[in-house]
Amino acid sequence: MAAQLRALPTARYRKEDIHVTTILDEDATRANILGTLQTLSKRIRPTDDFILFIAGHGELLQGGRYAILMHDYDGRTDEVDNFIGKQEIIGAHRIMTALQRIPALSQTIILDTCHAGGVMDSLITDLYNARMSTLARRMGMHIYASASSMERALDGHKGNGLFTHTLLEGLRNNLEADRDNDKKVSVVEWGRFAKEKTAAIAKTLNHKQDPTIINFGRDRVVYELR
């Protein structure tokens, strides 16, 4: 994702201003992820744009609670209350708690996992409880979940998850992503493009996958078309 943003010749971001932190495979533990977000919260400024991209496994535990499964998750979904504090998952509420500490007023959260839409209830509740102030009204919080809470997200589509594939397509100087024909692609337009393309491609594969997109507050330009 960061590589694609850097490749845009008319991007909003200068290459030297894009700072990427990557956590992969066995390093993707609860402690590493939450610790990294805590570290970033001390470096990020309110004027920065923050993007959190998670591609992996997601599950709805008992009680309908969405969780991101870590590399060392053992597959059990029983006794949901005992799992909220476990080291092998990160629950939706814990994600929101970490995001509230990020001072950036522009945040884009991308979850390419099964059942990712299950994150919405917790995130939206916390968003309205914690951030509905004069400052929060001026922020941009954009949440892109690859599938509804009851759907599985397709993986292995041209080297990525299907949703990630369509998001990347939307960054490739894509005229179709520019819905208002102003020669710019905004965060809102980018999400709508990926949502529609994901659903359409999934249908051709005899699969139902309808991404859940929430845009709260201010939109912003991602890149200008050549």
Short mmCIF file of C-alpha atoms in Angstrom, two decimals:
data_model
loop_
_atom_site.label_atom_id
_atom_site.label_comp_id
_atom_site.label_asym_id
_atom_site.label_seq_id
_atom_site.Cartn_x
_atom_site.Cartn_y
_atom_site.Cartn_z
CA MET A 1 0.00 0.00 0.00
CA ALA A 2 2.75 2.43 0.97
CA ALA A 3 4.73 1.50 -2.14
CA GLN A 4 1.73 2.35 -4.31
CA LEU A 5 1.29 5.73 -2.62
CA ARG A 6 4.96 6.48 -3.16
CA ALA A 7 4.64 5.56 -6.84
CA LEU A 8 2.00 8.20 -7.54
CA PRO A 9 3.72 11.08 -9.35
CA THR A 10 1.06 13.56 -8.30
CA ALA A 11 0.47 12.20 -4.82
CA ARG A 12 -0.51 14.30 -1.85
CA TYR A 13 2.47 12.80 -0.05
CA ARG A 14 6.13 13.39 -0.81
CA LYS A 15 8.12 10.17 -0.78
CA GLU A 16 10.32 11.38 2.06
CA ASP A 17 7.23 12.16 4.14
CA ILE A 18 5.79 8.63 3.99
CA HIS A 19 6.91 6.68 7.03
CA VAL A 20 6.06 2.97 7.04
CA THR A 21 6.11 0.52 9.92
CA THR A 22 5.57 -3.12 8.90
CA ILE A 23 4.80 -6.12 11.11
CA LEU A 24 4.70 -9.49 9.34
CA ASP A 25 3.96 -13.15 10.07
CA GLU A 26 5.27 -14.44 13.41
CA ASP A 27 6.11 -10.89 14.48
CA ALA A 28 2.41 -9.98 14.27
CA THR A 29 1.70 -10.59 17.94
CA ARG A 30 -0.72 -8.65 20.11
CA ALA A 31 2.16 -7.16 22.10
CA ASN A 32 4.07 -6.05 19.00
CA ILE A 33 1.05 -4.50 17.29
CA LEU A 34 -0.28 -2.64 20.32
CA GLY A 35 3.24 -1.64 21.37
CA THR A 36 3.94 -0.24 17.92
CA LEU A 37 0.72 1.79 17.96
CA GLN A 38 1.69 3.15 21.36
CA THR A 39 5.12 4.17 20.05
CA LEU A 40 3.60 5.81 16.98
CA SER A 41 1.14 7.76 19.14
CA LYS A 42 4.13 9.64 20.58
CA ARG A 43 5.59 10.48 17.15
CA ILE A 44 2.51 11.30 15.09
CA ARG A 45 1.27 14.89 14.95
CA PRO A 46 -2.33 16.15 14.58
CA THR A 47 -1.54 17.37 11.04
CA ASP A 48 -0.37 13.92 9.89
CA ASP A 49 -2.44 11.41 7.93
CA PHE A 50 -2.45 8.03 9.65
CA ILE A 51 -3.24 4.79 7.80
CA LEU A 52 -3.59 1.48 9.63
CA PHE A 53 -3.68 -1.48 7.25
CA ILE A 54 -4.30 -4.97 8.61
CA ALA A 55 -4.48 -8.03 6.35
CA GLY A 56 -4.93 -11.33 8.13
CA HIS A 57 -7.52 -13.48 9.84
CA GLY A 58 -10.62 -12.20 11.58
CA GLU A 59 -13.35 -14.02 13.46
CA LEU A 60 -16.64 -13.41 15.22
CA LEU A 61 -16.36 -14.91 18.67
CA GLN A 62 -19.36 -15.89 20.78
CA GLY A 63 -21.54 -12.88 21.45
CA GLY A 64 -20.80 -11.46 18.00
CA ARG A 65 -17.58 -9.76 19.02
CA TYR A 66 -15.10 -9.20 16.21
CA ALA A 67 -11.45 -10.01 16.80
CA ILE A 68 -8.29 -10.00 14.73
CA LEU A 69 -6.44 -13.27 15.16
CA MET A 70 -2.74 -13.18 15.81
CA HIS A 71 -0.10 -15.48 14.36
CA ASP A 72 -0.20 -17.73 17.45
CA TYR A 73 -4.01 -18.05 17.73
CA ASP A 74 -4.99 -21.65 18.53
CA GLY A 75 -8.41 -21.72 16.83
CA ARG A 76 -10.70 -21.85 19.84
CA THR A 77 -13.77 -19.57 19.92
CA ASP A 78 -15.47 -20.81 23.09
CA GLU A 79 -15.77 -18.84 26.32
CA VAL A 80 -15.55 -15.47 24.60
CA ASP A 81 -15.08 -13.51 27.83
CA ASN A 82 -11.89 -15.44 28.49
CA PHE A 83 -10.52 -14.48 25.09
CA ILE A 84 -10.83 -10.70 25.28
CA GLY A 85 -7.57 -10.41 27.21
CA LYS A 86 -5.77 -13.26 25.50
CA GLN A 87 -2.46 -12.60 23.83
CA GLU A 88 -3.45 -14.26 20.55
CA ILE A 89 -6.28 -11.88 19.58
CA ILE A 90 -7.04 -8.16 19.46
CA GLY A 91 -10.70 -7.31 20.00
CA ALA A 92 -12.49 -4.43 18.27
CA HIS A 93 -12.73 -2.33 21.42
CA ARG A 94 -8.98 -2.65 22.01
CA ILE A 95 -8.33 -1.45 18.47
CA MET A 96 -10.41 1.67 19.10
CA THR A 97 -8.69 2.33 22.40
CA ALA A 98 -5.32 2.31 20.63
CA LEU A 99 -6.59 4.57 17.84
CA GLN A 100 -7.90 7.14 20.31
CA ARG A 101 -4.30 7.70 21.41
CA ILE A 102 -3.18 8.51 17.85
CA PRO A 103 -3.27 12.33 17.60
CA ALA A 104 -3.65 12.47 13.79
CA LEU A 105 -6.92 14.16 12.84
CA SER A 106 -6.97 12.21 9.56
CA GLN A 107 -7.15 8.45 10.05
CA THR A 108 -7.89 5.67 7.57
CA ILE A 109 -8.38 2.19 9.02
CA ILE A 110 -8.30 -0.73 6.54
CA LEU A 111 -9.15 -4.26 7.67
CA ASP A 112 -8.83 -7.02 5.08
CA THR A 113 -10.00 -9.99 7.15
CA CYS A 114 -13.00 -12.27 7.29
CA HIS A 115 -15.97 -10.79 9.20
CA ALA A 116 -14.25 -7.38 9.26
CA GLY A 117 -17.60 -5.56 9.26
CA GLY A 118 -18.05 -6.81 12.81
CA VAL A 119 -15.68 -4.09 13.94
CA MET A 120 -18.22 -1.37 13.18
CA ASP A 121 -20.51 -1.58 16.20
CA SER A 122 -17.65 -1.18 18.64
CA LEU A 123 -15.78 1.42 16.62
CA ILE A 124 -18.78 3.62 15.93
CA THR A 125 -19.98 3.48 19.54
CA ASP A 126 -16.53 4.44 20.81
CA LEU A 127 -16.10 7.08 18.13
CA TYR A 128 -19.26 8.91 19.13
CA ASN A 129 -18.59 8.54 22.85
CA ALA A 130 -14.97 9.64 22.79
CA ARG A 131 -14.47 11.96 19.82
CA MET A 132 -17.67 13.96 19.29
CA SER A 133 -16.13 17.29 20.27
CA THR A 134 -15.48 20.41 18.23
CA LEU A 135 -12.07 18.98 17.36
CA ALA A 136 -13.46 15.57 16.44
CA ARG A 137 -16.03 17.09 14.11
CA ARG A 138 -13.18 18.46 12.02
CA MET A 139 -11.32 15.18 11.80
CA GLY A 140 -11.61 12.54 9.12
CA MET A 141 -12.11 8.97 10.30
CA HIS A 142 -12.47 6.49 7.45
CA ILE A 143 -13.01 2.81 8.21
CA TYR A 144 -12.80 0.24 5.41
CA ALA A 145 -13.77 -3.32 6.30
CA SER A 146 -13.31 -5.92 3.55
CA ALA A 147 -16.52 -7.86 4.21
CA SER A 148 -19.68 -7.70 6.29
CA SER A 149 -19.74 -9.22 9.76
CA MET A 150 -21.21 -12.45 8.38
CA GLU A 151 -19.01 -12.80 5.29
CA ARG A 152 -15.64 -14.33 4.57
CA ALA A 153 -13.15 -12.22 2.65
CA LEU A 154 -11.57 -13.78 -0.42
CA ASP A 155 -7.81 -14.20 -0.29
CA GLY A 156 -5.26 -15.06 -2.96
CA HIS A 157 -6.65 -12.81 -5.71
CA LYS A 158 -3.74 -11.81 -7.95
CA GLY A 159 -1.35 -11.94 -5.04
CA ASN A 160 -3.48 -10.17 -2.43
CA GLY A 161 -6.81 -10.36 -0.71
CA LEU A 162 -9.59 -9.30 -3.09
CA PHE A 163 -10.32 -6.12 -1.13
CA THR A 164 -6.65 -5.17 -1.00
CA HIS A 165 -6.44 -5.81 -4.75
CA THR A 166 -9.27 -3.37 -5.50
CA LEU A 167 -7.85 -0.75 -3.13
CA LEU A 168 -4.53 -0.94 -4.96
CA GLU A 169 -6.33 -0.67 -8.30
CA GLY A 170 -7.96 2.51 -7.03
CA LEU A 171 -4.52 4.02 -6.45
CA ARG A 172 -3.22 3.32 -9.95
CA ASN A 173 -4.17 6.59 -11.64
CA ASN A 174 -7.66 5.17 -11.98
CA LEU A 175 -10.13 7.39 -13.83
CA GLU A 176 -13.02 5.21 -12.68
CA ALA A 177 -12.24 6.01 -9.05
CA ASP A 178 -12.72 9.75 -9.72
CA ARG A 179 -16.49 9.85 -9.22
CA ASP A 180 -16.96 13.63 -9.48
CA ASN A 181 -14.57 14.08 -12.43
CA ASP A 182 -12.44 16.70 -10.68
CA LYS A 183 -9.17 14.95 -11.63
CA LYS A 184 -8.62 13.95 -8.01
CA VAL A 185 -9.31 10.78 -6.05
CA SER A 186 -10.38 11.37 -2.46
CA VAL A 187 -10.49 8.94 0.45
CA VAL A 188 -14.27 8.64 0.12
CA GLU A 189 -14.06 7.99 -3.62
CA TRP A 190 -11.30 5.45 -3.09
CA GLY A 191 -13.40 3.49 -0.61
CA ARG A 192 -16.51 3.53 -2.80
CA PHE A 193 -14.52 2.32 -5.78
CA ALA A 194 -13.03 -0.58 -3.80
CA LYS A 195 -16.39 -1.52 -2.30
CA GLU A 196 -18.15 -1.71 -5.66
CA LYS A 197 -15.29 -3.49 -7.43
CA THR A 198 -14.89 -6.04 -4.64
CA ALA A 199 -18.58 -6.93 -4.70
CA ALA A 200 -18.60 -7.17 -8.50
CA ILE A 201 -15.51 -9.38 -8.76
CA ALA A 202 -16.69 -11.60 -5.91
CA LYS A 203 -19.98 -12.14 -7.73
CA THR A 204 -18.14 -13.43 -10.82
CA LEU A 205 -16.43 -15.93 -8.51
CA ASN A 206 -19.78 -17.10 -7.09
CA HIS A 207 -19.01 -15.49 -3.76
CA LYS A 208 -20.75 -12.73 -1.82
CA GLN A 209 -18.44 -10.12 -0.34
CA ASP A 210 -19.79 -6.66 0.37
CA PRO A 211 -17.25 -4.40 2.10
CA THR A 212 -18.47 -2.13 4.87
CA ILE A 213 -17.33 1.48 4.49
CA ILE A 214 -17.75 4.26 7.04
CA ASN A 215 -16.64 7.83 6.31
CA PHE A 216 -16.87 10.17 9.27
CA GLY A 217 -15.97 13.84 9.10
CA ARG A 218 -13.68 15.48 6.60
CA ASP A 219 -12.71 13.95 3.27
CA ARG A 220 -9.24 14.49 1.80
CA VAL A 221 -7.46 14.05 -1.51
CA VAL A 222 -5.30 10.94 -1.86
CA TYR A 223 -3.83 11.79 -5.27
CA GLU A 224 -4.39 13.79 -8.44
CA LEU A 225 -4.86 12.08 -11.78
CA ARG A 226 -2.26 12.49 -14.47
#
